[in-house]
Amino acid sequence: MRYGFWLPIFGGWLRNVEDEKMPPTFNYAKQVIQSAEKWGYDTTLIAELYLNDIKGTKEDSIEAWSTAAALAAVTEKIEIMTAVRPVFHNPAVTAKMAANIDHISNGRFTLNVVSGWWAEEAKQYGAEFTEHDARYERTEEFLEVLKGLWTEESFSYNGKFYQIENTKLSPKPVQRPNPVLYAGGESDKGKEVISTYCDAYVMHGHTVEEARQKINDMKERRKHAGKEPLQSFGMAAYVICRETEEEALRELERITTVKESDAYAGFQDFTTMSQLEQQVKLQDYSVSNRGLRPNLVGTPQQIAEQIIAYEEAGVDLLLLQCSPQLEELENFAKNVMPKVDEWKKALLNNG
């Protein structure tokens, strides 16, 4: 299991808690990632939204790509996975920027390709927001241009959404043939695009059985597409780790008491503009990315057992959220990660 975390760019992950003591500033983000790198975390995921989906559209949030470049320069080992939404980006310029950040990081820059779901944000930022399958058609072309520019000396493309001619990109990325392309999707069209064009699959929070079924399905789709096996299966999860189960459940109650506010502005677009496999309830939405569904809530021992179950189901990367992030990431690293290792050794010793 690799351990990652969502970079705190929104001021927190809880829609019902106003001040989580984790300001949406570059200085706080830098403190979190540099500390997490020392504590043994492998990856950070930087979400890309121009409006604050967690605390409300009028609140501050950090831009993903400029933040990624800055963090690449002040870290040494950690993977920096940055979201990219084709509807907001020119693919040739994106390929150039990604190659450059890959050099700044010495081969640690990866992409999480997101086809988009928030119509209001697209309207405010001047993007063309098409119907669901058309967004994935755009993503297909976007990825073809990225890969072409990263691997060929000169590349031309004439598609429905993008046209370039005799384009040269140098230097190429450090990673060959390309920086790892992660993506998540729950519709048939989304899974088709991911299994054909991407390298790794990321999921919102799921139960163990849901994750197992989805991973097995994606493995079959990948095989059917005639591609090498996907490199990784990641999952979002919100962690509440306490000394006792009672303390953890009290915290769970506190953060899921729903308070209607501007922080829920994207809820309708998320549930209607995406083709989701599970119905998302307002209480689920109180924590970002269905993070409570994996049930990483309890004592270090309970959480470690749950992580082992996910690893057996095929999940090999956890993308964690917690609050306040600096303190809770340290708590997880010092109390849960060693428990997982202990459980693995015990399981091996028992046959």
CSV table of C-alpha atoms in Angstrom, one decimal:
chain,number,residue,atom,x,y,z
A,1,MET,CA,0.0,0.0,0.0
A,2,ARG,CA,1.2,3.5,-0.9
A,3,TYR,CA,-0.1,6.4,1.2
A,4,GLY,CA,-1.1,9.7,-0.4
A,5,PHE,CA,-3.1,12.7,0.6
A,6,TRP,CA,-5.1,15.4,-1.0
A,7,LEU,CA,-3.3,18.8,-0.7
A,8,PRO,CA,-5.3,21.2,1.4
A,9,ILE,CA,-6.1,23.8,-1.3
A,10,PHE,CA,-9.7,24.6,-0.1
A,11,GLY,CA,-9.2,25.3,3.6
A,12,GLY,CA,-10.4,21.9,4.5
A,13,TRP,CA,-12.6,18.9,3.5
A,14,LEU,CA,-15.6,19.4,5.8
A,15,ARG,CA,-18.7,21.3,4.5
A,16,ASN,CA,-20.2,21.6,8.0
A,17,VAL,CA,-17.2,22.9,9.8
A,18,GLU,CA,-16.3,26.6,9.1
A,19,ASP,CA,-12.7,26.9,10.4
A,20,GLU,CA,-10.6,23.7,10.2
A,21,LYS,CA,-7.4,25.5,11.1
A,22,MET,CA,-5.9,24.7,7.7
A,23,PRO,CA,-5.8,28.0,5.7
A,24,PRO,CA,-5.9,27.8,1.9
A,25,THR,CA,-2.5,29.3,1.4
A,26,PHE,CA,0.7,28.2,-0.3
A,27,ASN,CA,2.7,28.4,2.9
A,28,TYR,CA,0.4,26.0,4.7
A,29,ALA,CA,0.4,23.6,1.7
A,30,LYS,CA,4.2,23.7,1.6
A,31,GLN,CA,4.3,22.9,5.3
A,32,VAL,CA,2.0,20.0,4.9
A,33,ILE,CA,3.8,18.4,1.9
A,34,GLN,CA,7.3,18.9,3.3
A,35,SER,CA,6.2,17.3,6.6
A,36,ALA,CA,4.3,14.5,4.9
A,37,GLU,CA,7.4,13.7,2.8
A,38,LYS,CA,9.4,13.2,6.1
A,39,TRP,CA,6.6,11.1,7.6
A,40,GLY,CA,6.7,8.6,4.7
A,41,TYR,CA,3.9,9.6,2.4
A,42,ASP,CA,4.3,8.7,-1.2
A,43,THR,CA,1.9,11.0,-3.1
A,44,THR,CA,0.0,14.2,-2.9
A,45,LEU,CA,-3.1,14.9,-5.1
A,46,ILE,CA,-3.7,18.5,-6.0
A,47,ALA,CA,-7.3,19.0,-7.0
A,48,GLU,CA,-8.1,21.5,-9.8
A,49,LEU,CA,-11.2,23.7,-9.2
A,50,TYR,CA,-11.3,27.4,-9.8
A,51,LEU,CA,-14.2,27.8,-7.3
A,52,ASN,CA,-14.1,26.5,-3.8
A,53,ASP,CA,-16.3,23.5,-3.8
A,54,ILE,CA,-15.8,22.7,-0.1
A,55,LYS,CA,-16.2,26.0,1.8
A,56,GLY,CA,-18.3,27.9,-0.7
A,57,THR,CA,-17.8,29.7,-4.0
A,58,LYS,CA,-16.9,33.0,-2.4
A,59,GLU,CA,-14.1,31.6,-0.3
A,60,ASP,CA,-10.4,31.4,-1.2
A,61,SER,CA,-8.8,28.4,-3.0
A,62,ILE,CA,-5.4,27.7,-4.4
A,63,GLU,CA,-4.7,27.2,-8.2
A,64,ALA,CA,-3.4,23.7,-8.9
A,65,TRP,CA,-0.7,24.0,-11.6
A,66,SER,CA,1.2,26.9,-10.3
A,67,THR,CA,1.1,25.3,-6.9
A,68,ALA,CA,2.4,22.0,-8.3
A,69,ALA,CA,5.4,23.7,-9.9
A,70,ALA,CA,6.3,25.6,-6.7
A,71,LEU,CA,6.0,22.4,-4.6
A,72,ALA,CA,8.1,20.4,-7.1
A,73,ALA,CA,10.9,22.8,-6.4
A,74,VAL,CA,10.8,22.5,-2.6
A,75,THR,CA,10.3,18.7,-2.2
A,76,GLU,CA,12.6,15.7,-3.0
A,77,LYS,CA,10.8,12.4,-3.1
A,78,ILE,CA,7.0,12.7,-3.1
A,79,GLU,CA,4.9,12.2,-6.2
A,80,ILE,CA,3.0,15.3,-7.2
A,81,MET,CA,-0.2,14.2,-8.9
A,82,THR,CA,-2.1,17.3,-10.3
A,83,ALA,CA,-5.6,17.3,-11.7
A,84,VAL,CA,-6.1,18.5,-15.2
A,85,ARG,CA,-9.5,19.2,-16.8
A,86,PRO,CA,-9.3,19.3,-20.6
A,87,VAL,CA,-12.2,21.7,-21.0
A,88,PHE,CA,-10.0,24.4,-19.4
A,89,HIS,CA,-6.7,23.6,-21.1
A,90,ASN,CA,-5.0,23.7,-24.5
A,91,PRO,CA,-3.4,20.3,-24.8
A,92,ALA,CA,-0.2,21.4,-26.5
A,93,VAL,CA,0.5,24.0,-23.9
A,94,THR,CA,-0.5,21.5,-21.2
A,95,ALA,CA,2.0,19.0,-22.6
A,96,LYS,CA,4.8,21.6,-22.5
A,97,MET,CA,3.9,22.7,-18.9
A,98,ALA,CA,3.8,19.1,-17.7
A,99,ALA,CA,7.1,18.3,-19.2
A,100,ASN,CA,8.7,21.3,-17.6
A,101,ILE,CA,7.2,20.5,-14.1
A,102,ASP,CA,8.4,16.9,-14.6
A,103,HIS,CA,11.9,18.3,-15.0
A,104,ILE,CA,11.6,20.6,-12.0
A,105,SER,CA,10.6,17.6,-9.9
A,106,ASN,CA,13.1,15.2,-11.5
A,107,GLY,CA,10.4,12.8,-12.7
A,108,ARG,CA,7.8,13.1,-9.9
A,109,PHE,CA,5.0,14.9,-11.7
A,110,THR,CA,1.9,12.9,-12.7
A,111,LEU,CA,-1.6,13.9,-13.9
A,112,ASN,CA,-5.1,13.1,-12.7
A,113,VAL,CA,-7.3,13.6,-15.8
A,114,VAL,CA,-10.8,14.8,-14.9
A,115,SER,CA,-13.4,15.3,-17.6
A,116,GLY,CA,-15.4,17.8,-15.4
A,117,TRP,CA,-18.8,18.0,-13.8
A,118,TRP,CA,-19.4,21.6,-12.5
A,119,ALA,CA,-21.5,23.5,-15.1
A,120,GLU,CA,-21.6,26.7,-13.1
A,121,GLU,CA,-17.8,26.9,-12.7
A,122,ALA,CA,-17.4,26.3,-16.4
A,123,LYS,CA,-19.8,29.1,-17.2
A,124,GLN,CA,-17.9,31.5,-14.9
A,125,TYR,CA,-14.5,30.6,-16.3
A,126,GLY,CA,-15.6,30.7,-20.0
A,127,ALA,CA,-15.3,26.9,-20.7
A,128,GLU,CA,-17.5,25.0,-23.1
A,129,PHE,CA,-19.5,22.6,-21.0
A,130,THR,CA,-20.9,19.9,-23.2
A,131,GLU,CA,-23.0,16.9,-22.3
A,132,HIS,CA,-21.4,13.9,-20.5
A,133,ASP,CA,-20.1,11.7,-23.3
A,134,ALA,CA,-18.9,14.7,-25.3
A,135,ARG,CA,-16.7,15.7,-22.4
A,136,TYR,CA,-15.1,12.3,-22.6
A,137,GLU,CA,-14.7,12.6,-26.3
A,138,ARG,CA,-12.8,15.8,-25.7
A,139,THR,CA,-10.7,14.0,-23.1
A,140,GLU,CA,-9.8,11.3,-25.6
A,141,GLU,CA,-8.4,13.8,-28.1
A,142,PHE,CA,-6.7,15.7,-25.3
A,143,LEU,CA,-4.8,12.6,-24.2
A,144,GLU,CA,-3.9,11.7,-27.8
A,145,VAL,CA,-2.3,15.1,-28.2
A,146,LEU,CA,-0.4,14.9,-24.9
A,147,LYS,CA,1.0,11.5,-25.7
A,148,GLY,CA,1.8,12.4,-29.3
A,149,LEU,CA,3.8,15.5,-28.2
A,150,TRP,CA,5.6,13.6,-25.4
A,151,THR,CA,6.7,10.8,-27.6
A,152,GLU,CA,7.2,12.0,-31.2
A,153,GLU,CA,9.7,14.5,-32.6
A,154,SER,CA,7.0,16.3,-34.5
A,155,PHE,CA,3.3,15.8,-34.1
A,156,SER,CA,0.2,16.9,-36.0
A,157,TYR,CA,-3.4,16.3,-35.0
A,158,ASN,CA,-6.7,17.1,-36.7
A,159,GLY,CA,-9.6,16.3,-34.4
A,160,LYS,CA,-13.1,17.5,-33.6
A,161,PHE,CA,-11.8,19.6,-30.6
A,162,TYR,CA,-8.1,20.1,-31.3
A,163,GLN,CA,-6.0,20.8,-34.3
A,164,ILE,CA,-2.2,21.3,-34.3
A,165,GLU,CA,0.4,21.1,-37.1
A,166,ASN,CA,4.0,20.0,-37.0
A,167,THR,CA,4.3,20.8,-33.3
A,168,LYS,CA,7.6,20.2,-31.6
A,169,LEU,CA,8.0,19.7,-27.9
A,170,SER,CA,11.4,19.7,-26.3
A,171,PRO,CA,12.6,18.8,-23.8
A,172,LYS,CA,10.4,15.7,-23.4
A,173,PRO,CA,9.4,14.7,-19.9
A,174,VAL,CA,11.8,12.9,-17.6
A,175,GLN,CA,9.4,9.9,-17.4
A,176,ARG,CA,9.2,7.8,-20.5
A,177,PRO,CA,7.1,7.3,-22.4
A,178,ASN,CA,5.0,9.8,-20.4
A,179,PRO,CA,4.2,11.0,-16.9
A,180,VAL,CA,1.8,8.6,-15.3
A,181,LEU,CA,-1.8,9.4,-16.3
A,182,TYR,CA,-4.4,8.7,-13.5
A,183,ALA,CA,-8.1,9.1,-14.0
A,184,GLY,CA,-11.4,8.2,-12.4
A,185,GLY,CA,-14.8,7.6,-13.9
A,186,GLU,CA,-17.9,5.6,-13.2
A,187,SER,CA,-19.8,5.7,-16.5
A,188,ASP,CA,-19.3,3.2,-19.2
A,189,LYS,CA,-17.8,5.9,-21.5
A,190,GLY,CA,-15.5,7.1,-18.7
A,191,LYS,CA,-14.2,3.6,-18.0
A,192,GLU,CA,-13.7,3.0,-21.8
A,193,VAL,CA,-11.6,6.1,-22.1
A,194,ILE,CA,-9.5,5.3,-19.0
A,195,SER,CA,-8.9,1.7,-19.9
A,196,THR,CA,-7.7,2.7,-23.4
A,197,TYR,CA,-5.7,5.8,-22.7
A,198,CYS,CA,-4.6,6.0,-19.0
A,199,ASP,CA,-2.1,4.3,-16.8
A,200,ALA,CA,-3.8,4.1,-13.5
A,201,TYR,CA,-7.3,4.3,-12.0
A,202,VAL,CA,-8.5,6.4,-9.0
A,203,MET,CA,-11.8,6.1,-7.2
A,204,HIS,CA,-14.0,8.0,-4.8
A,205,GLY,CA,-14.5,6.3,-1.5
A,206,HIS,CA,-16.1,2.9,-1.6
A,207,THR,CA,-16.7,-0.1,0.6
A,208,VAL,CA,-14.3,-3.0,0.3
A,209,GLU,CA,-16.6,-5.0,-1.8
A,210,GLU,CA,-17.5,-2.1,-4.1
A,211,ALA,CA,-13.7,-1.4,-4.6
A,212,ARG,CA,-13.0,-5.1,-5.4
A,213,GLN,CA,-15.8,-5.2,-8.0
A,214,LYS,CA,-14.7,-2.0,-9.7
A,215,ILE,CA,-11.0,-3.0,-9.8
A,216,ASN,CA,-11.9,-6.4,-11.3
A,217,ASP,CA,-14.1,-4.7,-13.9
A,218,MET,CA,-11.3,-2.3,-14.8
A,219,LYS,CA,-8.8,-5.1,-15.1
A,220,GLU,CA,-11.1,-6.9,-17.5
A,221,ARG,CA,-11.7,-3.7,-19.6
A,222,ARG,CA,-8.0,-3.1,-19.7
A,223,LYS,CA,-7.4,-6.7,-20.9
A,224,HIS,CA,-10.1,-6.3,-23.5
A,225,ALA,CA,-8.5,-3.1,-24.8
A,226,GLY,CA,-5.3,-5.0,-25.4
A,227,LYS,CA,-3.2,-2.9,-23.0
A,228,GLU,CA,-0.7,-3.7,-20.3
A,229,PRO,CA,-2.2,-4.0,-16.8
A,230,LEU,CA,-3.0,-0.7,-15.1
A,231,GLN,CA,-0.1,0.5,-12.9
A,232,SER,CA,-2.2,1.4,-9.8
A,233,PHE,CA,-5.6,1.5,-8.2
A,234,GLY,CA,-6.1,4.4,-5.9
A,235,MET,CA,-9.0,5.4,-3.6
A,236,ALA,CA,-10.0,8.5,-1.7
A,237,ALA,CA,-10.7,8.1,2.0
A,238,TYR,CA,-11.4,10.3,5.0
A,239,VAL,CA,-9.6,9.2,8.2
A,240,ILE,CA,-10.7,9.7,11.8
A,241,CYS,CA,-8.1,8.0,14.0
A,242,ARG,CA,-8.5,8.2,17.8
A,243,GLU,CA,-7.4,6.3,20.8
A,244,THR,CA,-10.9,4.9,21.3
A,245,GLU,CA,-13.7,4.0,19.0
A,246,GLU,CA,-16.1,6.2,21.0
A,247,GLU,CA,-13.9,9.3,20.4
A,248,ALA,CA,-13.8,8.5,16.7
A,249,LEU,CA,-17.6,8.2,16.5
A,250,ARG,CA,-18.1,11.4,18.3
A,251,GLU,CA,-15.9,13.2,15.7
A,252,LEU,CA,-17.9,11.5,13.0
A,253,GLU,CA,-21.1,12.8,14.4
A,254,ARG,CA,-19.7,16.3,14.7
A,255,ILE,CA,-18.5,16.6,11.1
A,256,THR,CA,-21.6,15.0,9.4
A,257,THR,CA,-24.3,17.1,11.1
A,258,VAL,CA,-25.5,18.7,7.9
A,259,LYS,CA,-25.8,22.5,7.8
A,260,GLU,CA,-27.2,23.9,4.5
A,261,SER,CA,-24.8,26.6,3.2
A,262,ASP,CA,-23.0,27.9,0.1
A,263,ALA,CA,-20.6,25.0,0.7
A,264,TYR,CA,-23.1,22.7,-1.0
A,265,ALA,CA,-23.3,24.9,-4.2
A,266,GLY,CA,-21.8,22.1,-6.3
A,267,PHE,CA,-23.9,19.2,-4.9
A,268,GLN,CA,-26.6,19.3,-7.6
A,269,ASP,CA,-24.2,19.5,-10.5
A,270,PHE,CA,-22.0,16.7,-9.0
A,271,THR,CA,-25.0,14.4,-8.7
A,272,THR,CA,-26.8,15.3,-11.9
A,273,MET,CA,-23.9,16.1,-14.3
A,274,SER,CA,-21.9,12.9,-13.5
A,275,GLN,CA,-23.0,9.4,-14.1
A,276,LEU,CA,-22.5,7.9,-10.7
A,277,GLU,CA,-22.7,4.2,-9.7
A,278,GLN,CA,-23.9,4.9,-6.2
A,279,GLN,CA,-26.5,7.4,-5.0
A,280,VAL,CA,-24.8,10.2,-3.1
A,281,LYS,CA,-26.7,11.5,-0.1
A,282,LEU,CA,-26.3,15.0,1.3
A,283,GLN,CA,-24.7,13.6,4.4
A,284,ASP,CA,-22.1,11.7,2.2
A,285,TYR,CA,-21.4,15.0,0.5
A,286,SER,CA,-20.7,16.7,3.8
A,287,VAL,CA,-17.2,15.2,3.5
A,288,SER,CA,-15.4,15.5,0.1
A,289,ASN,CA,-15.1,12.7,-2.4
A,290,ARG,CA,-17.3,10.2,-0.6
A,291,GLY,CA,-14.5,9.9,1.9
A,292,LEU,CA,-16.5,8.4,4.7
A,293,ARG,CA,-17.6,5.4,2.7
A,294,PRO,CA,-14.4,3.4,3.3
A,295,ASN,CA,-15.0,3.6,7.1
A,296,LEU,CA,-11.4,4.5,8.1
A,297,VAL,CA,-12.9,5.5,11.4
A,298,GLY,CA,-11.8,4.2,14.8
A,299,THR,CA,-8.6,3.2,16.6
A,300,PRO,CA,-5.3,2.6,14.8
A,301,GLN,CA,-5.8,-1.1,15.0
A,302,GLN,CA,-9.3,-0.9,13.5
A,303,ILE,CA,-8.2,1.3,10.7
A,304,ALA,CA,-5.1,-0.9,10.0
A,305,GLU,CA,-7.4,-3.9,9.6
A,306,GLN,CA,-9.6,-2.0,7.2
A,307,ILE,CA,-6.6,-1.0,5.1
A,308,ILE,CA,-5.4,-4.6,4.9
A,309,ALA,CA,-8.8,-5.5,3.6
A,310,TYR,CA,-8.6,-2.8,0.9
A,311,GLU,CA,-5.1,-4.0,-0.1
A,312,GLU,CA,-6.4,-7.6,-0.5
A,313,ALA,CA,-9.2,-6.1,-2.7
A,314,GLY,CA,-6.6,-4.6,-5.0
A,315,VAL,CA,-6.3,-1.0,-3.7
A,316,ASP,CA,-2.6,0.0,-3.7
A,317,LEU,CA,-2.9,3.7,-3.1
A,318,LEU,CA,-4.9,5.5,-0.4
A,319,LEU,CA,-5.5,9.2,-1.1
A,320,LEU,CA,-6.3,10.5,2.4
A,321,GLN,CA,-8.2,13.5,3.7
A,322,CYS,CA,-8.3,14.5,7.4
A,323,SER,CA,-8.8,17.6,9.5
A,324,PRO,CA,-6.8,19.4,10.6
A,325,GLN,CA,-4.5,18.0,8.1
A,326,LEU,CA,-1.0,18.6,9.5
A,327,GLU,CA,-1.8,17.1,12.9
A,328,GLU,CA,-3.9,14.2,11.5
A,329,LEU,CA,-1.4,13.2,8.8
A,330,GLU,CA,1.2,12.9,11.5
A,331,ASN,CA,-1.1,10.9,13.7
A,332,PHE,CA,-1.8,8.5,10.9
A,333,ALA,CA,1.8,8.1,9.9
A,334,LYS,CA,3.0,7.4,13.5
A,335,ASN,CA,0.1,5.2,14.7
A,336,VAL,CA,-1.6,3.6,11.7
A,337,MET,CA,1.2,2.9,9.2
A,338,PRO,CA,3.2,0.8,11.7
A,339,LYS,CA,0.1,-1.1,12.6
A,340,VAL,CA,-0.5,-2.1,9.0
A,341,ASP,CA,3.1,-3.4,8.8
A,342,GLU,CA,2.6,-5.3,12.0
A,343,TRP,CA,-0.6,-6.9,10.6
A,344,LYS,CA,1.1,-7.9,7.4
A,345,LYS,CA,3.9,-9.6,9.3
A,346,ALA,CA,1.4,-11.4,11.5
A,347,LEU,CA,-0.6,-12.6,8.5
A,348,LEU,CA,2.6,-13.9,6.8
A,349,ASN,CA,3.7,-15.7,10.0
A,350,ASN,CA,0.4,-17.3,10.3
A,351,GLY,CA,0.6,-18.8,6.8
